[in-house]
Amino acid sequence: AFWIIWLSRLCYNWEKHILTVSFISLCCLSALIFLLDLSYFVARSKTCGELRSAHIGQEVTLCGWIQYKRHEQFVVLRDFQGLTQILIPQVEAASHLRKLFSDAPVESVVRVTGIVIPRPPGQANPRMQTGDIEVKAETAEILNYCKKLPFEIKDFTKVYLSYFCLVCYFCLMEYLG
């Protein structure tokens, strides 16, 4: 009788351990799949603020908001690290890039892949951390279009409180009804 009780306890414990090991394996597999899926969303190779002269010649992928657009030749891209100037090539083969950037409103989210190049002599911007370089765009994709904003989001733009309250009031009225 003792032998049967011992064997039944062994089988019960064995079952419990198998279930525990299976559960742990399932959790590890789920975590691995989650991390692989999470790395799919990591679309940038560098941030806008970390590019320097040491990166010249490298292909980089940047994601960020369009800060400024200049003469359909340059776009300044902003992320949480800083700013980087994107050069839009003026050759016929890059006409799709010019159209994409000209149609995208400021504050739209874009992903740009290109080659880091030095700025032409005399065009370095000492006020920017990335002022010695620019990224010559090869491909670009709009990740999210920005709706028309009631005022520009810039450091030097002063928005008066009364105007801001008026915009908030109209937004609320439009939302409510």
Tab-separated table of N, CA and C in Angstrom:
chain	number	residue	atom	x	y	z
A	1	ALA	N	0.825	-1.182	0.000
A	1	ALA	CA	0.000	0.000	0.000
A	1	ALA	C	0.872	1.250	0.000
A	2	PHE	N	1.996	1.186	0.737
A	2	PHE	CA	2.900	2.324	0.785
A	2	PHE	C	3.454	2.631	-0.596
A	3	TRP	N	3.787	1.591	-1.333
A	3	TRP	CA	4.371	1.724	-2.650
A	3	TRP	C	3.391	2.411	-3.609
A	4	ILE	N	2.124	2.096	-3.527
A	4	ILE	CA	1.098	2.690	-4.384
A	4	ILE	C	0.905	4.169	-4.037
A	5	ILE	N	0.915	4.484	-2.735
A	5	ILE	CA	0.781	5.879	-2.317
A	5	ILE	C	1.986	6.688	-2.791
A	6	TRP	N	3.185	6.122	-2.639
A	6	TRP	CA	4.403	6.805	-3.078
A	6	TRP	C	4.381	7.052	-4.590
A	7	LEU	N	3.956	6.042	-5.356
A	7	LEU	CA	3.889	6.162	-6.802
A	7	LEU	C	2.843	7.199	-7.234
A	8	SER	N	1.706	7.235	-6.551
A	8	SER	CA	0.671	8.212	-6.906
A	8	SER	C	1.146	9.632	-6.599
A	9	ARG	N	1.867	9.804	-5.475
A	9	ARG	CA	2.413	11.125	-5.162
A	9	ARG	C	3.476	11.527	-6.181
A	10	LEU	N	4.307	10.590	-6.587
A	10	LEU	CA	5.333	10.858	-7.578
A	10	LEU	C	4.687	11.291	-8.895
A	11	CYS	N	3.661	10.562	-9.310
A	11	CYS	CA	2.975	10.918	-10.553
A	11	CYS	C	2.308	12.284	-10.427
A	12	TYR	N	1.715	12.555	-9.276
A	12	TYR	CA	1.062	13.856	-9.082
A	12	TYR	C	2.101	14.976	-9.128
A	13	ASN	N	3.221	14.791	-8.418
A	13	ASN	CA	4.280	15.802	-8.425
A	13	ASN	C	4.885	15.951	-9.820
A	14	TRP	N	5.040	14.835	-10.511
A	14	TRP	CA	5.590	14.866	-11.860
A	14	TRP	C	4.671	15.668	-12.787
A	15	GLU	N	3.372	15.428	-12.672
A	15	GLU	CA	2.388	16.164	-13.461
A	15	GLU	C	2.465	17.663	-13.162
A	16	LYS	N	2.592	17.979	-11.868
A	16	LYS	CA	2.663	19.365	-11.455
A	16	LYS	C	3.917	20.041	-12.030
A	17	HIS	N	5.050	19.316	-11.995
A	17	HIS	CA	6.290	19.874	-12.524
A	17	HIS	C	6.215	20.043	-14.040
A	18	ILE	N	5.604	19.097	-14.711
A	18	ILE	CA	5.450	19.200	-16.168
A	18	ILE	C	4.594	20.415	-16.504
A	19	LEU	N	3.495	20.610	-15.744
A	19	LEU	CA	2.644	21.766	-15.991
A	19	LEU	C	3.402	23.062	-15.712
A	20	THR	N	4.194	23.075	-14.648
A	20	THR	CA	4.974	24.262	-14.311
A	20	THR	C	6.000	24.557	-15.406
A	21	VAL	N	6.737	23.538	-15.838
A	21	VAL	CA	7.739	23.713	-16.885
A	21	VAL	C	7.059	24.147	-18.183
A	22	SER	N	5.923	23.557	-18.494
A	22	SER	CA	5.203	23.947	-19.710
A	22	SER	C	4.749	25.396	-19.629
A	23	PHE	N	4.260	25.800	-18.473
A	23	PHE	CA	3.808	27.175	-18.299
A	23	PHE	C	4.972	28.153	-18.436
A	24	ILE	N	6.104	27.822	-17.817
A	24	ILE	CA	7.289	28.678	-17.908
A	24	ILE	C	7.771	28.749	-19.357
A	25	SER	N	7.785	27.618	-20.054
A	25	SER	CA	8.202	27.604	-21.454
A	25	SER	C	7.271	28.455	-22.302
A	26	LEU	N	5.981	28.343	-22.036
A	26	LEU	CA	5.008	29.135	-22.778
A	26	LEU	C	5.206	30.629	-22.518
A	27	CYS	N	5.464	30.982	-21.253
A	27	CYS	CA	5.709	32.394	-20.916
A	27	CYS	C	6.966	32.910	-21.605
A	28	CYS	N	8.039	32.124	-21.595
A	28	CYS	CA	9.284	32.545	-22.247
A	28	CYS	C	9.081	32.698	-23.747
A	29	LEU	N	8.364	31.768	-24.353
A	29	LEU	CA	8.102	31.850	-25.779
A	29	LEU	C	7.256	33.080	-26.107
A	30	SER	N	6.252	33.351	-25.274
A	30	SER	CA	5.416	34.536	-25.486
A	30	SER	C	6.239	35.813	-25.355
A	31	ALA	N	7.117	35.864	-24.356
A	31	ALA	CA	7.963	37.044	-24.165
A	31	ALA	C	8.904	37.233	-25.359
A	32	LEU	N	9.453	36.153	-25.878
A	32	LEU	CA	10.341	36.233	-27.029
A	32	LEU	C	9.591	36.736	-28.259
A	33	ILE	N	8.406	36.227	-28.495
A	33	ILE	CA	7.602	36.687	-29.632
A	33	ILE	C	7.252	38.154	-29.459
A	34	PHE	N	6.903	38.571	-28.232
A	34	PHE	CA	6.587	39.979	-27.968
A	34	PHE	C	7.787	40.867	-28.266
A	35	LEU	N	8.974	40.448	-27.831
A	35	LEU	CA	10.171	41.244	-28.075
A	35	LEU	C	10.506	41.313	-29.562
A	36	LEU	N	10.310	40.202	-30.276
A	36	LEU	CA	10.543	40.235	-31.715
A	36	LEU	C	9.551	41.162	-32.393
A	37	ASP	N	8.285	41.118	-31.970
A	37	ASP	CA	7.288	42.027	-32.530
A	37	ASP	C	7.597	43.460	-32.148
A	38	LEU	N	8.082	43.671	-30.928
A	38	LEU	CA	8.407	45.012	-30.472
A	38	LEU	C	9.556	45.589	-31.286
A	39	SER	N	10.553	44.753	-31.616
A	39	SER	CA	11.670	45.250	-32.399
A	39	SER	C	11.236	45.598	-33.820
A	40	TYR	N	10.095	45.066	-34.253
A	40	TYR	CA	9.568	45.428	-35.569
A	40	TYR	C	9.196	46.907	-35.598
A	41	PHE	N	8.735	47.448	-34.465
A	41	PHE	CA	8.317	48.832	-34.405
A	41	PHE	C	9.493	49.790	-34.273
A	42	VAL	N	10.663	49.273	-33.955
A	42	VAL	CA	11.837	50.128	-33.856
A	42	VAL	C	12.304	50.404	-35.276
A	43	ALA	N	11.858	51.513	-35.809
A	43	ALA	CA	12.062	51.794	-37.219
A	43	ALA	C	13.275	52.677	-37.468
A	44	ARG	N	13.900	53.190	-36.427
A	44	ARG	CA	15.019	54.108	-36.628
A	44	ARG	C	16.325	53.411	-36.300
A	45	SER	N	17.365	53.834	-36.999
A	45	SER	CA	18.694	53.327	-36.667
A	45	SER	C	19.434	54.315	-35.774
A	46	LYS	N	19.101	55.586	-35.892
A	46	LYS	CA	19.676	56.652	-35.053
A	46	LYS	C	18.566	57.622	-34.700
A	47	THR	N	18.815	58.438	-33.693
A	47	THR	CA	17.876	59.511	-33.382
A	47	THR	C	18.380	60.786	-34.053
A	48	CYS	N	17.509	61.755	-34.185
A	48	CYS	CA	17.879	62.992	-34.881
A	48	CYS	C	18.991	63.748	-34.161
A	49	GLY	N	19.032	63.705	-32.859
A	49	GLY	CA	20.006	64.476	-32.112
A	49	GLY	C	21.361	63.830	-31.950
A	50	GLU	N	21.509	62.572	-32.323
A	50	GLU	CA	22.784	61.909	-32.074
A	50	GLU	C	23.719	61.883	-33.278
A	51	LEU	N	23.267	62.345	-34.428
A	51	LEU	CA	24.120	62.327	-35.613
A	51	LEU	C	25.207	63.413	-35.516
A	52	ARG	N	26.426	63.040	-35.863
A	52	ARG	CA	27.568	63.945	-35.841
A	52	ARG	C	28.427	63.712	-37.079
A	53	SER	N	29.512	64.416	-37.166
A	53	SER	CA	30.441	64.280	-38.298
A	53	SER	C	31.023	62.869	-38.385
A	54	ALA	N	31.079	62.171	-37.285
A	54	ALA	CA	31.606	60.802	-37.282
A	54	ALA	C	30.706	59.840	-38.050
A	55	HIS	N	29.464	60.212	-38.272
A	55	HIS	CA	28.514	59.342	-38.977
A	55	HIS	C	28.482	59.595	-40.487
A	56	ILE	N	29.317	60.485	-40.997
A	56	ILE	CA	29.305	60.809	-42.427
A	56	ILE	C	29.573	59.545	-43.240
A	57	GLY	N	28.737	59.344	-44.247
A	57	GLY	CA	28.858	58.169	-45.118
A	57	GLY	C	27.973	57.005	-44.707
A	58	GLN	N	27.421	57.044	-43.513
A	58	GLN	CA	26.566	55.953	-43.036
A	58	GLN	C	25.142	56.138	-43.535
A	59	GLU	N	24.477	55.011	-43.782
A	59	GLU	CA	23.048	55.054	-44.094
A	59	GLU	C	22.295	54.992	-42.772
A	60	VAL	N	21.370	55.913	-42.577
A	60	VAL	CA	20.606	55.983	-41.332
A	60	VAL	C	19.126	56.050	-41.648
A	61	THR	N	18.345	55.617	-40.694
A	61	THR	CA	16.894	55.755	-40.764
A	61	THR	C	16.461	56.572	-39.566
A	62	LEU	N	15.780	57.670	-39.818
A	62	LEU	CA	15.314	58.573	-38.775
A	62	LEU	C	13.796	58.617	-38.779
A	63	CYS	N	13.221	58.754	-37.600
A	63	CYS	CA	11.781	58.967	-37.471
A	63	CYS	C	11.571	60.216	-36.633
A	64	GLY	N	10.609	61.034	-37.035
A	64	GLY	CA	10.348	62.230	-36.251
A	64	GLY	C	9.268	63.090	-36.880
A	65	TRP	N	9.083	64.238	-36.277
A	65	TRP	CA	8.084	65.197	-36.736
A	65	TRP	C	8.749	66.190	-37.677
A	66	ILE	N	8.017	66.635	-38.677
A	66	ILE	CA	8.523	67.688	-39.561
A	66	ILE	C	8.449	69.005	-38.790
A	67	GLN	N	9.599	69.599	-38.535
A	67	GLN	CA	9.673	70.855	-37.791
A	67	GLN	C	9.513	72.052	-38.727
A	68	TYR	N	10.295	72.064	-39.804
A	68	TYR	CA	10.261	73.152	-40.788
A	68	TYR	C	10.388	72.551	-42.180
A	69	LYS	N	9.913	73.294	-43.160
A	69	LYS	CA	10.139	72.961	-44.566
A	69	LYS	C	10.668	74.224	-45.227
A	70	ARG	N	11.754	74.080	-46.010
A	70	ARG	CA	12.364	75.246	-46.650
A	70	ARG	C	12.507	75.028	-48.149
A	71	HIS	N	11.818	75.838	-48.940
A	71	HIS	CA	11.998	75.931	-50.392
A	71	HIS	C	11.919	74.588	-51.113
A	72	GLU	N	11.224	73.630	-50.569
A	72	GLU	CA	11.108	72.282	-51.144
A	72	GLU	C	12.480	71.631	-51.374
A	73	GLN	N	13.478	72.075	-50.620
A	73	GLN	CA	14.821	71.496	-50.710
A	73	GLN	C	15.260	70.875	-49.398
A	74	PHE	N	14.753	71.420	-48.276
A	74	PHE	CA	15.172	70.957	-46.966
A	74	PHE	C	13.962	70.731	-46.077
A	75	VAL	N	14.102	69.764	-45.206
A	75	VAL	CA	13.124	69.519	-44.154
A	75	VAL	C	13.915	69.337	-42.875
A	76	VAL	N	13.481	69.975	-41.810
A	76	VAL	CA	14.118	69.768	-40.516
A	76	VAL	C	13.242	68.797	-39.748
A	77	LEU	N	13.854	67.684	-39.363
A	77	LEU	CA	13.152	66.613	-38.656
A	77	LEU	C	13.473	66.692	-37.178
A	78	ARG	N	12.451	66.533	-36.322
A	78	ARG	CA	12.612	66.652	-34.876
A	78	ARG	C	12.164	65.365	-34.205
A	79	ASP	N	12.933	64.907	-33.238
A	79	ASP	CA	12.477	63.846	-32.345
A	79	ASP	C	12.837	64.237	-30.925
A	80	PHE	N	12.752	63.300	-30.002
A	80	PHE	CA	12.977	63.614	-28.592
A	80	PHE	C	14.428	63.948	-28.283
A	81	GLN	N	15.350	63.671	-29.206
A	81	GLN	CA	16.768	63.927	-28.979
A	81	GLN	C	17.272	65.220	-29.603
A	82	GLY	N	16.590	65.697	-30.636
A	82	GLY	CA	17.082	66.911	-31.278
A	82	GLY	C	16.547	67.082	-32.686
A	83	LEU	N	17.313	67.843	-33.496
A	83	LEU	CA	16.913	68.184	-34.853
A	83	LEU	C	17.964	67.706	-35.844
A	84	THR	N	17.515	67.343	-37.039
A	84	THR	CA	18.414	67.009	-38.138
A	84	THR	C	17.827	67.561	-39.420
A	85	GLN	N	18.688	68.152	-40.238
A	85	GLN	CA	18.237	68.668	-41.525
A	85	GLN	C	18.279	67.555	-42.558
A	86	ILE	N	17.177	67.409	-43.294
A	86	ILE	CA	17.066	66.415	-44.357
A	86	ILE	C	17.151	67.155	-45.694
A	87	LEU	N	18.058	66.728	-46.543
A	87	LEU	CA	18.216	67.311	-47.869
A	87	LEU	C	17.376	66.505	-48.847
A	88	ILE	N	16.490	67.181	-49.569
A	88	ILE	CA	15.669	66.523	-50.577
A	88	ILE	C	16.396	66.677	-51.913
A	89	PRO	N	16.830	65.580	-52.516
A	89	PRO	CA	17.571	65.687	-53.781
A	89	PRO	C	16.727	66.375	-54.854
A	90	GLN	N	17.375	67.195	-55.681
A	90	GLN	CA	16.676	67.962	-56.713
A	90	GLN	C	16.767	67.301	-58.085
A	91	VAL	N	17.046	66.013	-58.120
A	91	VAL	CA	17.091	65.286	-59.395
A	91	VAL	C	15.690	64.767	-59.713
A	92	GLU	N	15.467	64.447	-60.962
A	92	GLU	CA	14.141	63.993	-61.402
A	92	GLU	C	13.733	62.689	-60.716
A	93	ALA	N	14.707	61.831	-60.425
A	93	ALA	CA	14.402	60.542	-59.796
A	93	ALA	C	13.827	60.709	-58.392
A	94	ALA	N	14.068	61.864	-57.769
A	94	ALA	CA	13.582	62.097	-56.408
A	94	ALA	C	12.326	62.965	-56.382
A	95	SER	N	11.632	63.068	-57.513
A	95	SER	CA	10.437	63.915	-57.552
A	95	SER	C	9.349	63.407	-56.608
A	96	HIS	N	9.312	62.084	-56.396
A	96	HIS	CA	8.328	61.533	-55.452
A	96	HIS	C	8.608	62.003	-54.019
A	97	LEU	N	9.876	62.185	-53.676
A	97	LEU	CA	10.216	62.691	-52.340
A	97	LEU	C	9.785	64.151	-52.195
A	98	ARG	N	10.034	64.956	-53.219
A	98	ARG	CA	9.616	66.361	-53.161
A	98	ARG	C	8.102	66.467	-53.012
A	99	LYS	N	7.372	65.635	-53.747
A	99	LYS	CA	5.911	65.657	-53.660
A	99	LYS	C	5.449	65.204	-52.276
A	100	LEU	N	6.071	64.146	-51.769
A	100	LEU	CA	5.695	63.621	-50.452
A	100	LEU	C	5.886	64.682	-49.373
A	101	PHE	N	7.042	65.358	-49.389
A	101	PHE	CA	7.310	66.361	-48.358
A	101	PHE	C	6.509	67.635	-48.566
A	102	SER	N	6.229	67.999	-49.800
A	102	SER	CA	5.441	69.217	-50.022
A	102	SER	C	3.979	69.007	-49.628
A	103	ASP	N	3.470	67.778	-49.757
A	103	ASP	CA	2.085	67.482	-49.378
A	103	ASP	C	1.915	67.284	-47.873
A	104	ALA	N	2.988	66.932	-47.184
A	104	ALA	CA	2.896	66.642	-45.745
A	104	ALA	C	2.896	67.934	-44.943
A	105	PRO	N	1.891	68.132	-44.088
A	105	PRO	CA	1.890	69.334	-43.246
A	105	PRO	C	2.981	69.266	-42.168
A	106	VAL	N	3.347	70.437	-41.670
A	106	VAL	CA	4.279	70.501	-40.547
A	106	VAL	C	3.673	69.731	-39.375
A	107	GLU	N	4.516	69.077	-38.595
A	107	GLU	CA	4.159	68.237	-37.453
A	107	GLU	C	3.667	66.849	-37.853
A	108	SER	N	3.745	66.497	-39.138
A	108	SER	CA	3.456	65.131	-39.553
A	108	SER	C	4.631	64.250	-39.157
A	109	VAL	N	4.363	62.980	-38.913
A	109	VAL	CA	5.403	62.038	-38.508
A	109	VAL	C	5.904	61.306	-39.749
A	110	VAL	N	7.219	61.314	-39.939
A	110	VAL	CA	7.811	60.682	-41.113
A	110	VAL	C	8.969	59.773	-40.719
A	111	ARG	N	9.235	58.830	-41.620
A	111	ARG	CA	10.431	57.984	-41.502
A	111	ARG	C	11.252	58.243	-42.753
A	112	VAL	N	12.512	58.616	-42.570
A	112	VAL	CA	13.400	58.959	-43.677
A	112	VAL	C	14.643	58.084	-43.600
A	113	THR	N	15.009	57.514	-44.735
A	113	THR	CA	16.254	56.760	-44.836
A	113	THR	C	17.149	57.495	-45.826
A	114	GLY	N	18.401	57.653	-45.450
A	114	GLY	CA	19.325	58.361	-46.327
A	114	GLY	C	20.755	58.243	-45.852
A	115	ILE	N	21.629	58.936	-46.553
A	115	ILE	CA	23.072	58.919	-46.270
A	115	ILE	C	23.450	60.215	-45.565
A	116	VAL	N	24.218	60.101	-44.500
A	116	VAL	CA	24.706	61.282	-43.774
A	116	VAL	C	25.829	61.901	-44.597
A	117	ILE	N	25.665	63.197	-44.904
A	117	ILE	CA	26.676	63.910	-45.677
A	117	ILE	C	27.051	65.192	-44.936
A	118	PRO	N	28.262	65.725	-45.199
A	118	PRO	CA	28.614	67.004	-44.567
A	118	PRO	C	27.869	68.137	-45.253
A	119	ARG	N	27.576	69.180	-44.508
A	119	ARG	CA	26.965	70.357	-45.128
A	119	ARG	C	28.008	71.059	-45.983
A	120	PRO	N	27.559	71.750	-47.022
A	120	PRO	CA	28.516	72.480	-47.869
A	120	PRO	C	29.287	73.514	-47.043
A	121	PRO	N	30.499	73.873	-47.483
A	121	PRO	CA	31.298	74.853	-46.736
A	121	PRO	C	30.544	76.171	-46.562
A	122	GLY	N	30.577	76.681	-45.359
A	122	GLY	CA	29.917	77.934	-45.044
A	122	GLY	C	28.454	77.780	-44.657
A	123	GLN	N	27.900	76.574	-44.745
A	123	GLN	CA	26.491	76.365	-44.419
A	123	GLN	C	26.287	75.596	-43.122
A	124	ALA	N	27.368	75.368	-42.375
A	124	ALA	CA	27.226	74.708	-41.083
A	124	ALA	C	26.450	75.618	-40.140
A	125	ASN	N	25.654	75.022	-39.281
A	125	ASN	CA	24.835	75.779	-38.334
A	125	ASN	C	25.345	75.508	-36.920
A	126	PRO	N	26.111	76.415	-36.344
A	126	PRO	CA	26.683	76.171	-35.009
A	126	PRO	C	25.631	76.161	-33.902
A	127	ARG	N	24.420	76.652	-34.187
A	127	ARG	CA	23.365	76.654	-33.165
A	127	ARG	C	22.689	75.288	-33.022
A	128	MET	N	22.919	74.394	-33.982
A	128	MET	CA	22.355	73.040	-33.915
A	128	MET	C	23.455	72.054	-33.550
A	129	GLN	N	23.121	71.072	-32.724
A	129	GLN	CA	24.100	70.037	-32.392
A	129	GLN	C	24.494	69.253	-33.639
A	130	THR	N	23.538	69.093	-34.546
A	130	THR	CA	23.794	68.361	-35.786
A	130	THR	C	24.048	69.321	-36.944
A	131	GLY	N	24.555	70.501	-36.654
A	131	GLY	CA	24.723	71.547	-37.651
A	131	GLY	C	25.814	71.316	-38.668
A	132	ASP	N	26.682	70.331	-38.452
A	132	ASP	CA	27.761	70.049	-39.398
A	132	ASP	C	27.348	69.058	-40.484
A	133	ILE	N	26.212	68.388	-40.289
A	133	ILE	CA	25.808	67.333	-41.220
A	133	ILE	C	24.369	67.541	-41.668
A	134	GLU	N	23.991	66.793	-42.687
A	134	GLU	CA	22.599	66.685	-43.105
A	134	GLU	C	22.425	65.283	-43.679
A	135	VAL	N	21.199	64.854	-43.811
A	135	VAL	CA	20.917	63.530	-44.346
A	135	VAL	C	20.307	63.700	-45.730
A	136	LYS	N	20.963	63.127	-46.726
A	136	LYS	CA	20.439	63.170	-48.095
A	136	LYS	C	19.414	62.051	-48.227
A	137	ALA	N	18.144	62.420	-48.354
A	137	ALA	CA	17.043	61.457	-48.337
A	137	ALA	C	17.088	60.553	-49.568
A	138	GLU	N	16.880	59.262	-49.328
A	138	GLU	CA	16.740	58.286	-50.406
A	138	GLU	C	15.308	57.756	-50.462
A	139	THR	N	14.753	57.469	-49.291
A	139	THR	CA	13.361	57.034	-49.204
A	139	THR	C	12.704	57.755	-48.036
A	140	ALA	N	11.411	57.923	-48.131
A	140	ALA	CA	10.660	58.550	-47.048
A	140	ALA	C	9.256	57.981	-47.041
A	141	GLU	N	8.678	57.989	-45.859
A	141	GLU	CA	7.322	57.476	-45.688
A	141	GLU	C	6.624	58.319	-44.635
A	142	ILE	N	5.415	58.736	-44.934
A	142	ILE	CA	4.615	59.460	-43.945
A	142	ILE	C	3.955	58.424	-43.043
A	143	LEU	N	4.259	58.481	-41.762
A	143	LEU	CA	3.664	57.547	-40.810
A	143	LEU	C	2.336	58.061	-40.274
A	144	ASN	N	2.223	59.398	-40.175
A	144	ASN	CA	0.981	59.979	-39.674
A	144	ASN	C	0.888	61.430	-40.137
A	145	TYR	N	-0.203	61.744	-40.835
A	145	TYR	CA	-0.432	63.124	-41.270
A	145	TYR	C	-0.970	63.936	-40.101
A	146	CYS	N	-0.553	65.177	-40.025
A	146	CYS	CA	-1.027	66.086	-38.987
A	146	CYS	C	-2.173	66.919	-39.555
A	147	LYS	N	-3.209	67.066	-38.767
A	147	LYS	CA	-4.298	67.958	-39.164
A	147	LYS	C	-3.818	69.398	-39.031
A	148	LYS	N	-4.560	70.297	-39.617
A	148	LYS	CA	-4.225	71.720	-39.531
A	148	LYS	C	-4.246	72.155	-38.068
A	149	LEU	N	-3.163	72.749	-37.620
A	149	LEU	CA	-3.055	73.215	-36.239
A	149	LEU	C	-3.492	74.672	-36.145
A	150	PRO	N	-4.092	75.072	-35.025
A	150	PRO	CA	-4.529	76.462	-34.888
A	150	PRO	C	-3.374	77.449	-34.727
A	151	PHE	N	-2.206	76.965	-34.319
A	151	PHE	CA	-1.022	77.816	-34.211
A	151	PHE	C	0.202	76.938	-34.387
A	152	GLU	N	1.320	77.563	-34.716
A	152	GLU	CA	2.547	76.827	-34.955
A	152	GLU	C	3.175	76.400	-33.636
A	153	ILE	N	3.765	75.229	-33.641
A	153	ILE	CA	4.460	74.738	-32.458
A	153	ILE	C	5.951	74.973	-32.680
A	154	LYS	N	6.435	76.097	-32.201
A	154	LYS	CA	7.847	76.456	-32.302
A	154	LYS	C	8.249	77.115	-31.003
A	155	ASP	N	9.535	77.083	-30.719
A	155	ASP	CA	10.028	77.674	-29.480
A	155	ASP	C	9.829	79.182	-29.449
A	156	PHE	N	9.962	79.839	-30.612
A	156	PHE	CA	9.926	81.286	-30.632
A	156	PHE	C	8.538	81.859	-30.907
A	157	THR	N	7.541	81.025	-31.094
A	157	THR	CA	6.194	81.518	-31.354
A	157	THR	C	5.500	81.788	-30.031
A	158	LYS	N	4.977	83.005	-29.890
A	158	LYS	CA	4.250	83.361	-28.678
A	158	LYS	C	2.762	83.161	-28.933
A	159	VAL	N	2.161	82.365	-28.117
A	159	VAL	CA	0.720	82.152	-28.216
A	159	VAL	C	0.105	82.805	-26.995
A	160	TYR	N	-0.757	83.746	-27.243
A	160	TYR	CA	-1.372	84.446	-26.141
A	160	TYR	C	-2.452	83.583	-25.512
A	161	LEU	N	-2.584	83.683	-24.209
A	161	LEU	CA	-3.503	82.848	-23.459
A	161	LEU	C	-4.931	83.013	-23.948
A	162	SER	N	-5.329	84.231	-24.289
A	162	SER	CA	-6.707	84.443	-24.743
A	162	SER	C	-6.957	83.695	-26.059
A	163	TYR	N	-5.986	83.702	-26.966
A	163	TYR	CA	-6.133	82.981	-28.222
A	163	TYR	C	-6.194	81.480	-27.966
A	164	PHE	N	-5.335	81.005	-27.071
A	164	PHE	CA	-5.312	79.588	-26.734
A	164	PHE	C	-6.645	79.155	-26.129
A	165	CYS	N	-7.206	79.952	-25.245
A	165	CYS	CA	-8.499	79.633	-24.630
A	165	CYS	C	-9.618	79.640	-25.673
A	166	LEU	N	-9.548	80.566	-26.615
A	166	LEU	CA	-10.549	80.632	-27.675
A	166	LEU	C	-10.494	79.375	-28.544
A	167	VAL	N	-9.294	78.939	-28.890
A	167	VAL	CA	-9.129	77.726	-29.686
A	167	VAL	C	-9.649	76.517	-28.915
A	168	CYS	N	-9.326	76.430	-27.628
A	168	CYS	CA	-9.821	75.317	-26.808
A	168	CYS	C	-11.349	75.326	-26.747
A	169	TYR	N	-11.938	76.502	-26.617
A	169	TYR	CA	-13.392	76.623	-26.566
A	169	TYR	C	-14.012	76.101	-27.862
A	170	PHE	N	-13.459	76.516	-29.014
A	170	PHE	CA	-14.011	76.066	-30.291
A	170	PHE	C	-13.813	74.561	-30.484
A	171	CYS	N	-12.686	74.053	-30.037
A	171	CYS	CA	-12.453	72.613	-30.133
A	171	CYS	C	-13.475	71.853	-29.289
A	172	LEU	N	-13.736	72.336	-28.091
A	172	LEU	CA	-14.728	71.695	-27.235
A	172	LEU	C	-16.118	71.760	-27.839
A	173	MET	N	-16.471	72.905	-28.402
A	173	MET	CA	-17.797	73.053	-29.017
A	173	MET	C	-17.945	72.104	-30.215
A	174	GLU	N	-16.867	71.969	-30.984
A	174	GLU	CA	-16.926	71.068	-32.125
A	174	GLU	C	-17.045	69.607	-31.660
A	175	TYR	N	-16.336	69.282	-30.584
A	175	TYR	CA	-16.371	67.909	-30.044
A	175	TYR	C	-17.753	67.603	-29.462
A	176	LEU	N	-18.327	68.543	-28.720
A	176	LEU	CA	-19.598	68.291	-28.057
A	176	LEU	C	-20.779	68.354	-29.016
A	177	GLY	N	-20.563	69.057	-30.093
A	177	GLY	CA	-21.714	69.009	-30.844
A	177	GLY	C	-22.153	69.653	-31.980
